[in-house]
Coordinates of C-alpha atoms and ligand atoms in Angstrom, one line a residue:
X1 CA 121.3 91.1 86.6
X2 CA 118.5 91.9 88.9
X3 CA 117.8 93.2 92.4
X4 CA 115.2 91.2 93.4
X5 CA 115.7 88.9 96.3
X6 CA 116.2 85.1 95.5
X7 CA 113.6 83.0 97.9
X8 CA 114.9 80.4 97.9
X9 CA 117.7 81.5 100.3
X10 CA 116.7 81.0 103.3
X11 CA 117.1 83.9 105.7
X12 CA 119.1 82.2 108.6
X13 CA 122.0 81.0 106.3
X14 CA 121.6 84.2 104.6
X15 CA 123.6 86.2 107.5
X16 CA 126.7 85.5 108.3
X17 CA 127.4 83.6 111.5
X18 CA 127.5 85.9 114.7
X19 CA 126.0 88.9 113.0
X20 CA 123.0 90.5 113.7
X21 CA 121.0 92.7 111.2
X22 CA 118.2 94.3 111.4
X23 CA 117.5 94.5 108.2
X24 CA 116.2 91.4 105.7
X25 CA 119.2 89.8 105.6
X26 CA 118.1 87.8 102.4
X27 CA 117.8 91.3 100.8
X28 CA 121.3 91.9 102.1
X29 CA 122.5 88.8 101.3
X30 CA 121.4 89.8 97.6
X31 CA 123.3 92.7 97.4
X32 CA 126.8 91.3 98.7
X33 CA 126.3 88.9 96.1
X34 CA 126.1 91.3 93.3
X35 CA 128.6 93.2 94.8
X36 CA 131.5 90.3 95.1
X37 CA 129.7 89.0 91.5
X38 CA 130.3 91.7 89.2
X39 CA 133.5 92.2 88.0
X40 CA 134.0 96.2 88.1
X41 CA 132.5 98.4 90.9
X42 CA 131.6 100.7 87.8
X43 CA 129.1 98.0 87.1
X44 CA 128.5 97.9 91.1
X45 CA 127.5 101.5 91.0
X46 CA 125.6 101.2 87.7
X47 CA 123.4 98.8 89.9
X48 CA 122.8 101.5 92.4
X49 CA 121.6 104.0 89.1
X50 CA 119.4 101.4 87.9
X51 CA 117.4 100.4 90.9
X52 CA 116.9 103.8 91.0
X53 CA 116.0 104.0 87.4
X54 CA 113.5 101.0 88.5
X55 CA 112.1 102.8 91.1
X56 CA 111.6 106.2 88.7
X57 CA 109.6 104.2 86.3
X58 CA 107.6 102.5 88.5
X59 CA 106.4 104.2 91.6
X60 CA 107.1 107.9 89.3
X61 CA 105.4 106.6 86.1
X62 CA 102.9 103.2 86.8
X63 CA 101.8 103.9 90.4
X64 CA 99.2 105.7 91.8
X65 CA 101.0 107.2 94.9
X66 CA 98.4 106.9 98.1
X67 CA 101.2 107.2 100.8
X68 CA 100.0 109.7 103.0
X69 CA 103.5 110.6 104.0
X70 CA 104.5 111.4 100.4
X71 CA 104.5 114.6 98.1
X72 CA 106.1 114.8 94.6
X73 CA 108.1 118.0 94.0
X74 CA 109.0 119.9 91.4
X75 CA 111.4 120.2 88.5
X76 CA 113.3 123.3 90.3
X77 CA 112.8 121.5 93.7
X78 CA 114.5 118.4 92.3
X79 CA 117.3 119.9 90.3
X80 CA 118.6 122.2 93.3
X81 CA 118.4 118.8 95.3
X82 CA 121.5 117.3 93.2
X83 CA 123.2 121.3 92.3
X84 CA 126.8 122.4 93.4
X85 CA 125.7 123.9 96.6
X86 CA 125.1 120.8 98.0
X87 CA 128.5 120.0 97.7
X88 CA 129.6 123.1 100.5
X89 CA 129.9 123.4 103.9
X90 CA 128.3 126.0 106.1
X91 CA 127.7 125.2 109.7
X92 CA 126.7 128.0 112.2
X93 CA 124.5 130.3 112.3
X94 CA 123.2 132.8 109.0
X95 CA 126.1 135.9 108.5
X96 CA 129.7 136.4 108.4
X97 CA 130.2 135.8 112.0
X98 CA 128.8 132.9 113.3
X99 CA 129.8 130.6 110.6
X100 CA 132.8 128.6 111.4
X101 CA 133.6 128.8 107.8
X102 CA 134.4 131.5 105.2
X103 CA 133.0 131.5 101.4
X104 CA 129.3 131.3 102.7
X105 CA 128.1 134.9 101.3
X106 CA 125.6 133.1 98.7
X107 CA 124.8 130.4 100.9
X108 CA 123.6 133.3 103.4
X109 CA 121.4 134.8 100.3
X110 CA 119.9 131.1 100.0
X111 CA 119.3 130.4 103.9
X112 CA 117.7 134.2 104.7
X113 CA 115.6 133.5 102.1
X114 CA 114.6 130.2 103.1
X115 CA 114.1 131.6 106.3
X116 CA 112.0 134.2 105.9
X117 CA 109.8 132.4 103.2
X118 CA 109.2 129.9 105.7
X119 CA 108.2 132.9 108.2
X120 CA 105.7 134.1 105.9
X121 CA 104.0 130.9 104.9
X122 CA 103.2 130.1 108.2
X123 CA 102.8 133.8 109.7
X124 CA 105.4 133.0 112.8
X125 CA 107.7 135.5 114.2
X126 CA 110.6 132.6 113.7
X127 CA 111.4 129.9 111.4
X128 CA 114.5 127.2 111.4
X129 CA 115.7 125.6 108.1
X130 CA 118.7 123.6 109.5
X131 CA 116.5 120.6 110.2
X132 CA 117.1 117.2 108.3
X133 CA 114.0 115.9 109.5
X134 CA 111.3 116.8 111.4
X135 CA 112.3 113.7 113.8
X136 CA 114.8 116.1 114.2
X137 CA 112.3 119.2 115.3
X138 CA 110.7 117.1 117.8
X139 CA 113.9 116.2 119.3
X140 CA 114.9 120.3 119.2
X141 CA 111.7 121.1 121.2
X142 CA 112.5 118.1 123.6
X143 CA 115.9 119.3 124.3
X144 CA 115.4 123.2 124.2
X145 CA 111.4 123.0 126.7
X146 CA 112.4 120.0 128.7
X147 CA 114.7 118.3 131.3
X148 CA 115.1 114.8 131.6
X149 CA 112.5 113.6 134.4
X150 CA 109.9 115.9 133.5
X151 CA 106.2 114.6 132.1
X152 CA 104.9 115.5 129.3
X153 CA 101.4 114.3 127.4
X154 CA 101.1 112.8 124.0
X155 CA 98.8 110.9 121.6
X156 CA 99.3 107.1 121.3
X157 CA 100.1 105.1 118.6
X158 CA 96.5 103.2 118.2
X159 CA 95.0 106.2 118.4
X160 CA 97.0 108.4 115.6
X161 CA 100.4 109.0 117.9
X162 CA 103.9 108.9 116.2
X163 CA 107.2 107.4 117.7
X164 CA 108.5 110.9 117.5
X165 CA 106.2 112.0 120.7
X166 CA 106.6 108.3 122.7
X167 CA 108.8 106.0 124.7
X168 CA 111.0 104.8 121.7
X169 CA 111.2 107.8 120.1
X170 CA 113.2 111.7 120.9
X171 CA 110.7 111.9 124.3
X172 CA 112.1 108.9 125.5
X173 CA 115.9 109.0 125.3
X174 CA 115.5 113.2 126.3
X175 CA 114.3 110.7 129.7
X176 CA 111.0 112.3 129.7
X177 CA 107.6 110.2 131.5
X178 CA 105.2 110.1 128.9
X179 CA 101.2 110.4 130.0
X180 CA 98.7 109.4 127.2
X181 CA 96.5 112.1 125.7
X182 CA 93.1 110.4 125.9
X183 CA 91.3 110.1 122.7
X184 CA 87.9 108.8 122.5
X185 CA 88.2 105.8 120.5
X186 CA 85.3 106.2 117.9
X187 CA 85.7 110.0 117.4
X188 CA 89.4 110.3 117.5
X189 CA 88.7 113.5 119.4
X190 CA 90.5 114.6 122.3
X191 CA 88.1 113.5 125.0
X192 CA 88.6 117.1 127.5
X193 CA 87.1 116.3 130.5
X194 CA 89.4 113.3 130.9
X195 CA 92.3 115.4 129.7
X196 CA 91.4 118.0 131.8
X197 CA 91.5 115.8 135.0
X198 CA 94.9 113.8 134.1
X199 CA 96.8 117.1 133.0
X200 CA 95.6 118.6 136.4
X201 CA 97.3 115.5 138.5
X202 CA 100.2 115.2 136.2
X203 CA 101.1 118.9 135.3
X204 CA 102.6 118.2 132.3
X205 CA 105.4 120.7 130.9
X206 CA 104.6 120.0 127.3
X207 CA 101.8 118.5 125.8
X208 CA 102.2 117.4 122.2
X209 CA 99.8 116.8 119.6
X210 CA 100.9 115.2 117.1
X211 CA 99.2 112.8 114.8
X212 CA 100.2 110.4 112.3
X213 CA 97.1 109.5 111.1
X214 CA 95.0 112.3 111.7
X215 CA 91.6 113.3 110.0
X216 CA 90.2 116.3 112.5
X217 CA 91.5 119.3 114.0
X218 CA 92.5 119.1 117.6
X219 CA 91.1 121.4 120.4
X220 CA 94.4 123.3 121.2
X221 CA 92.9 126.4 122.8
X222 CA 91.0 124.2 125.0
X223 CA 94.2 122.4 125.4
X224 CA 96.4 125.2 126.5
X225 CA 94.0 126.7 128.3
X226 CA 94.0 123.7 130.7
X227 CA 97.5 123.4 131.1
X228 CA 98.6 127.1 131.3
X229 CA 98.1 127.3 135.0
X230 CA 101.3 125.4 136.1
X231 CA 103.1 127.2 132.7
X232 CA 102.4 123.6 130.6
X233 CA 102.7 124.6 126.7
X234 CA 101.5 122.7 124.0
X235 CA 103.9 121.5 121.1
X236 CA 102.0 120.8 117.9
X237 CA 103.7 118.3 115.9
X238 CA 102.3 119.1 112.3
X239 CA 104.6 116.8 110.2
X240 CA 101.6 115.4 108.1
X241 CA 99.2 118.8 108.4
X242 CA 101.8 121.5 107.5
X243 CA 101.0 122.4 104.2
X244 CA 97.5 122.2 105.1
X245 CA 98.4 124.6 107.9
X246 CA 100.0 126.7 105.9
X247 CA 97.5 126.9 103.1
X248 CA 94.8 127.6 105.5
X249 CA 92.8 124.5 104.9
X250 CA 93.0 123.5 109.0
X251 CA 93.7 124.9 111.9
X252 CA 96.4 127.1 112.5
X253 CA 98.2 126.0 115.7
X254 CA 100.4 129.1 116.5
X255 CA 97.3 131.3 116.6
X256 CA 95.5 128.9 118.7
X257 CA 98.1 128.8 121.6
X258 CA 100.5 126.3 120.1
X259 CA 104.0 127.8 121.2
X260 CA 106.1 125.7 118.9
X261 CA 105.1 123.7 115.6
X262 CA 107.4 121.4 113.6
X263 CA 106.4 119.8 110.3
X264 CA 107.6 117.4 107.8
X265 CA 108.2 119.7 104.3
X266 CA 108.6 116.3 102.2
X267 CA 104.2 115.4 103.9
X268 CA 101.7 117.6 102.5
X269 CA 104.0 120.8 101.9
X270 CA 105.1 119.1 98.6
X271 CA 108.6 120.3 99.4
X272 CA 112.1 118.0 100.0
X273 CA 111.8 115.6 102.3
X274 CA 113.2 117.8 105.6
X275 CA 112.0 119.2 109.4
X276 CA 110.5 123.2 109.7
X277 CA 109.8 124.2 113.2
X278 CA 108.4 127.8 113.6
X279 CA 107.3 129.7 117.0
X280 CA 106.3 133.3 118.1
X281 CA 107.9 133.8 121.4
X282 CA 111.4 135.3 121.3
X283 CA 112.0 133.7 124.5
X284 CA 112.1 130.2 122.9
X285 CA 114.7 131.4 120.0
X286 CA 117.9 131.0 121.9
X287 CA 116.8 127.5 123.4
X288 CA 115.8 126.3 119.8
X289 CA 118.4 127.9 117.8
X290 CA 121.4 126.8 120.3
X291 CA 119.2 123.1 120.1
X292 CA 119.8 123.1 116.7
X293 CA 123.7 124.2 116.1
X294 CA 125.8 122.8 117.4
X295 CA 123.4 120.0 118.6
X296 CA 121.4 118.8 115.7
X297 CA 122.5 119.7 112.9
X298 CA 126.3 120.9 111.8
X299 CA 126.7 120.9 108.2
X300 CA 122.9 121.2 107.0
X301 CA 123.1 120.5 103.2
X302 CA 122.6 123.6 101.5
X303 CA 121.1 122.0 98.8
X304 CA 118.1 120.6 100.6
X305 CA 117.6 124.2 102.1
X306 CA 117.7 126.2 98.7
X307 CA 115.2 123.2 97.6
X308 CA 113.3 124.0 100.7
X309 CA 113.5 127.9 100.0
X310 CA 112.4 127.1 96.7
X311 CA 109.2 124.8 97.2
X312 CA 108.0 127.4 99.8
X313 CA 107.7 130.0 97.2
X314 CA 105.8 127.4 95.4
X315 CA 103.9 127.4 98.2
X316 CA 103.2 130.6 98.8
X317 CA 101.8 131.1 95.2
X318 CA 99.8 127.8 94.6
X319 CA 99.3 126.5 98.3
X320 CA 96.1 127.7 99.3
X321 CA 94.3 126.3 95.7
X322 CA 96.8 122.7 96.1
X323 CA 95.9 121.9 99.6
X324 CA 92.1 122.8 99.3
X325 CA 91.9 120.4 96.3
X326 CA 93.9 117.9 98.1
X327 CA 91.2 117.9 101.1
X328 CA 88.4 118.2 98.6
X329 CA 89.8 115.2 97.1
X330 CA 90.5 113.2 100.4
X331 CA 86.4 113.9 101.3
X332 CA 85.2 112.4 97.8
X333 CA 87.5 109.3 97.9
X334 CA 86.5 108.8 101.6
X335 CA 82.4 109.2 100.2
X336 CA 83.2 107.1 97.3
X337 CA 84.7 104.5 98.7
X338 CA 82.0 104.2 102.2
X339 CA 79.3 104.5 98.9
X340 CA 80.8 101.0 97.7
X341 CA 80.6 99.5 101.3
X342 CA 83.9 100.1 102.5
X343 CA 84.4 101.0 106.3
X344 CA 85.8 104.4 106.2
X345 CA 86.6 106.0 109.6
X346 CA 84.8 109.7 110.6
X347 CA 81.8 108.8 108.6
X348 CA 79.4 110.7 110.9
X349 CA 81.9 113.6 110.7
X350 CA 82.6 113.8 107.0
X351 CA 85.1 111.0 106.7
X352 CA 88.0 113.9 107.2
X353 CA 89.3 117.4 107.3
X354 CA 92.5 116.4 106.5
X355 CA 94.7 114.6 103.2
X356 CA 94.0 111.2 104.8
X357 CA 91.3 108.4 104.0
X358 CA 91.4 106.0 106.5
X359 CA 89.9 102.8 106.2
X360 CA 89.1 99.8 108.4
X361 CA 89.7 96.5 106.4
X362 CA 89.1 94.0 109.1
X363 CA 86.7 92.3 106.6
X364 CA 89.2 91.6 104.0
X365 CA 91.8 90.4 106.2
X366 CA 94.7 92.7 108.3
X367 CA 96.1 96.4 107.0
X368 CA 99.6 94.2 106.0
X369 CA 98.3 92.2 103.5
X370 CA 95.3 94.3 102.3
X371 CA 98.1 96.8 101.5
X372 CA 100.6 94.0 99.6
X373 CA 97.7 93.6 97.5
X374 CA 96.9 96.6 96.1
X375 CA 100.8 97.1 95.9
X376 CA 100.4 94.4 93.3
X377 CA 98.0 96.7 91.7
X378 CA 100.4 99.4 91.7
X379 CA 98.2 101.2 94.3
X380 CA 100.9 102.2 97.2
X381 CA 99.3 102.6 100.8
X382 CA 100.3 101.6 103.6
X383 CA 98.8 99.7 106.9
X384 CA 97.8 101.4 110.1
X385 CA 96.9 101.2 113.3
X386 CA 93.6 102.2 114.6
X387 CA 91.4 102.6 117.7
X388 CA 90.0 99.4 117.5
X389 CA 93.8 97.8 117.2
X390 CA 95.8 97.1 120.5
X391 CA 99.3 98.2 120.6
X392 CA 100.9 94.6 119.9
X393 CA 98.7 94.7 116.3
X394 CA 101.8 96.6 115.3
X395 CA 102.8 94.4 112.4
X396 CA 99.2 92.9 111.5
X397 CA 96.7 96.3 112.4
X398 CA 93.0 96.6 110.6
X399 CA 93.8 99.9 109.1
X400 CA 94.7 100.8 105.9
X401 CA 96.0 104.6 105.5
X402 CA 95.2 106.6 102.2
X403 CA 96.5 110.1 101.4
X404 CA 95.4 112.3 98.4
X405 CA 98.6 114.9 97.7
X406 CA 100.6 113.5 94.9
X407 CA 97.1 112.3 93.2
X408 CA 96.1 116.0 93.2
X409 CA 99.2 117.4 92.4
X410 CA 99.5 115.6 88.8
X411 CA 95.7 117.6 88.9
X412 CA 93.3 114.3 89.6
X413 CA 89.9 115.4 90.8
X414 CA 86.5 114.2 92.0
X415 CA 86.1 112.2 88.5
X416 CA 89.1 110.1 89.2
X417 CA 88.7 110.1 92.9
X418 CA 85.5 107.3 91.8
X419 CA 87.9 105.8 89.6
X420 CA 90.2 105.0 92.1
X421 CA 87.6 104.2 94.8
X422 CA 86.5 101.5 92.4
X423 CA 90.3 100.6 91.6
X424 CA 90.3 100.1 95.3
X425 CA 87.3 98.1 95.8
X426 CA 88.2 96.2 92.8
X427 CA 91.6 94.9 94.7
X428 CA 89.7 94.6 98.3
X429 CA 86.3 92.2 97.0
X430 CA 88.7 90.3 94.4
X431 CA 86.0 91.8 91.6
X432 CA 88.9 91.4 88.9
X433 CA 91.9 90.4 88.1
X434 CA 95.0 92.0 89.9
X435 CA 96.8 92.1 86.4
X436 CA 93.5 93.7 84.9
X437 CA 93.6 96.3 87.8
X438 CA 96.7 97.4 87.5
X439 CA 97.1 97.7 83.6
X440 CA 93.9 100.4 85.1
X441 CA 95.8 102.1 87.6
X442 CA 99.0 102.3 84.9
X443 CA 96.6 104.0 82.5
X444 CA 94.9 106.4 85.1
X445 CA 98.6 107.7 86.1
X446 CA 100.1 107.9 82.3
X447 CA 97.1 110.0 81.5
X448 CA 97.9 112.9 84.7
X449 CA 101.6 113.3 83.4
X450 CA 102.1 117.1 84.6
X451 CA 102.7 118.4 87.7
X452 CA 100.1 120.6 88.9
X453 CA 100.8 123.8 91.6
X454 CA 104.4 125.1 90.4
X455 CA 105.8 127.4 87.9
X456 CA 105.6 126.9 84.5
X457 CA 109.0 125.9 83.3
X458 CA 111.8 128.1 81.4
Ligands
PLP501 C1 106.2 111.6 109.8 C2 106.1 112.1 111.2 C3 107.2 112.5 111.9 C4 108.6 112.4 111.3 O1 108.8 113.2 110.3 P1 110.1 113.0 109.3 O2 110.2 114.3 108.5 O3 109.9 111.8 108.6 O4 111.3 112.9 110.2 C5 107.0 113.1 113.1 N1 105.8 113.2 113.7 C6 104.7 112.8 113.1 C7 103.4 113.0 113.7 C8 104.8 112.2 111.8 O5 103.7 111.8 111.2

């Protein structure tokens, strides 16, 4: 028995009468099937192992992972994600007395480390590790620095913007009135004298820069410098750039006037998938901390934050060497691939300072389907907006987004970097066959088994 979906059902008689799904419902439809089909829900939950099995061998052993958004971790990271901690309860805050519950003396050990690990990796006076997801951070500054009504300024979505700073995302439902952070469309810079004159009209209370695709430091001095008159602060929403932060291979927000930064630790930081925030000024910890319990977060799953405390030691150690390779890789793929006649975005800025490639594939059709076929490669990416793109592109944009972490990590350098830039082209100008491709791509990953940037193991 497989998971795939069958096709031939056809979507609208594949959901039940009167109920509305979001998701596929032919992929649903598929699973209720297997679950009413097999006769014992041991097999049922066998399923559940075995997709994941699937998955393991495929995108963990046959893919070459290009989702910018994606890290792998390590053996440690992985095996405290599934230990017996995870399994307790300690809301509250670190110590005996503000925990609602008793028995957390070695959960304490594991948080206060976490905490102060994460302190010194990004050099900040304060540090949270209660976060589930770094959605979740951006909602803590929203809640803690704002009151419904106010205005604040973010970066669109065509433009590099995340949902996390806009209308449908935290900003929105904390009621805020969101005022677009011009970007010039060809640079992706901040353009600053347009900034300059809408932030002085608007007064915004927070302006957050954060970036989903994002290639080139931003000018937060500049930034806060602007606003600081009417006491504006900026919020820099580092969820991809945190490890790069952190390893000192971009710009480091906090230090440039940045009075809050949250971060994705499962993006460039190679740790579990989870939200850090860090800031400087104690006058922000009782908003942000009281944000976070009881709002956010009760229980916090211990197990992701002794994974979390874990990785960051990692980081501390190998960071600074991981995430300069990663960028040096990112800059030779982006060469390699504008070498074969690619359109590669920043080319008269050196493609990107950053872990991201990003690619304009207009020419062989839209960002969707370019990235469908190199997933039948086994080369994962994933479809973007970009500046040229309007808003409503959303499903069909031109741009294809490449990152360079978990390629570097299993220790790939500027040798395979061609390689793959010639996978890539291969796929995009239909040079070979997709079967021929991907038994390439298969061989390129089996020969980069070990993880790079981590303890040896005991
Ligand atoms: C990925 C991303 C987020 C969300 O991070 P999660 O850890 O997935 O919750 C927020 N902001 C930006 C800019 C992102 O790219």
């Amino acid at each position: 028995m497989t998971l795939s979906v069958d096709p031939s059902l056809p979507a609208d008689e594949a959901e039940p009468a009167g109920q509305f799904e979001v998701h596929d419902a032919g992929v649903l439809a598929h699973a209720r099937d297997l679950i009413d089909s097999l006769p014992s829900l041991r097999l049922v939950q066998q399923e559940v192992v075995n997709a994941v099995r699937r998955n393991e061998i495929w995108r963990g052993e046959e893919c070459l992972n290009l989702l910018a958004p994606e890290a792998p971790t390590s053996p440690v990271v992985r095996s405290l994600l599934s230990s017996e901690i995870g399994t307790r309860a300690a809301e509250g805050h670190i110590g005996a007395v503000q925990r609602w519950f008793v028995g957390t003396r070695y959960i304490d050990e594991v948080e206060a480390l976490c905490v102060e690990l994460l302190k010194k990796a990004f050099c900040s006076n304060y540090a949270d590790h209660r976060l589930i997801a770094s959605m979740l951070g951006n909602l803590t500054v929203y809640t803690a620095l704002t009151r419904p009504g106010d205005t604040i300024m973010s970066i669109p979505q065509p433009t590099g913007g995340h949902s996390a700073n806009r209308e449908i995302g935290p900003a929105g439902i904390r009621g805020l009135r969101i005022v677009d952070v011009p970007l010039d469309p060809v640079t992706l810079d901040v353009d600053l004298d347009e900034f300059a004159r809408i932030a002085r009209a608007e007064r915004p209370k927070l302006v957050a820069l954060g970036a989903s695709m994002t290639l080139f430091p931003f000018p937060i001095r500049e930034i806060s410098e602007i606003i600081a008159p009417w006491g504006g602060r900026v919020f820099f929403d580092g969820a991809h750039q945190l490890g790069l932060i952190g390893g000192g291979q971009f710009q480091d927000p906090l230090r440039e006037g940045a009075a809050v930064m949250t971060g994705s630790a499962g993006k460039t930081f190679s740790g579990p998938q989870s939200g850090i925030i860090v800031w400087n000024d104690p006058e922000l910890t009782a908003p942000i901390a009281d944000t976070i319990f009881p709002v956010i977060a009760a229980t916090h799953q211990v197990n992701r934050v002794a994974a979390l405390a874990a990785a960051t030691a990692e980081f501390l150690a190998f960071g600074r060497e991981y995430m300069a390779a990663i960028v040096a890789n990112a800059q030779t793929l982006a060469q390699a691939l504008h070498d074969r006649g690619i359109a590669v975005l920043g080319a008269d800025r050196g493609f990107t300072r950053t872990h991201q490639v990003i690619l304009d594939v207009r020419r062989f059709g839209n960002g969707m389907d370019v990235a469908r076929r190199l997933e039948a490669a086994n080369i994962i990416t994933n479809k973007n907006l970009i500046p040229s793109d309007r808003p409503e592109d959303w499903d069909r944009p031109h741009g294809l987004r490449i990152g360079t972490t978990e390629v570097t990590r299993y220790g790939m350098g500027a040798e395979q970097m061609a390689t793959i830039a010639d996978l890539i082209v291969d796929v995009l100008e239909e040079r070979r066959p997709v079967s021929a491709v991907k038994q390439d791509v298969t061989d390129l990953r089996r020969a980069h088994p070990s993880l790079h940037y981590c303890f040896p193991a005991d």
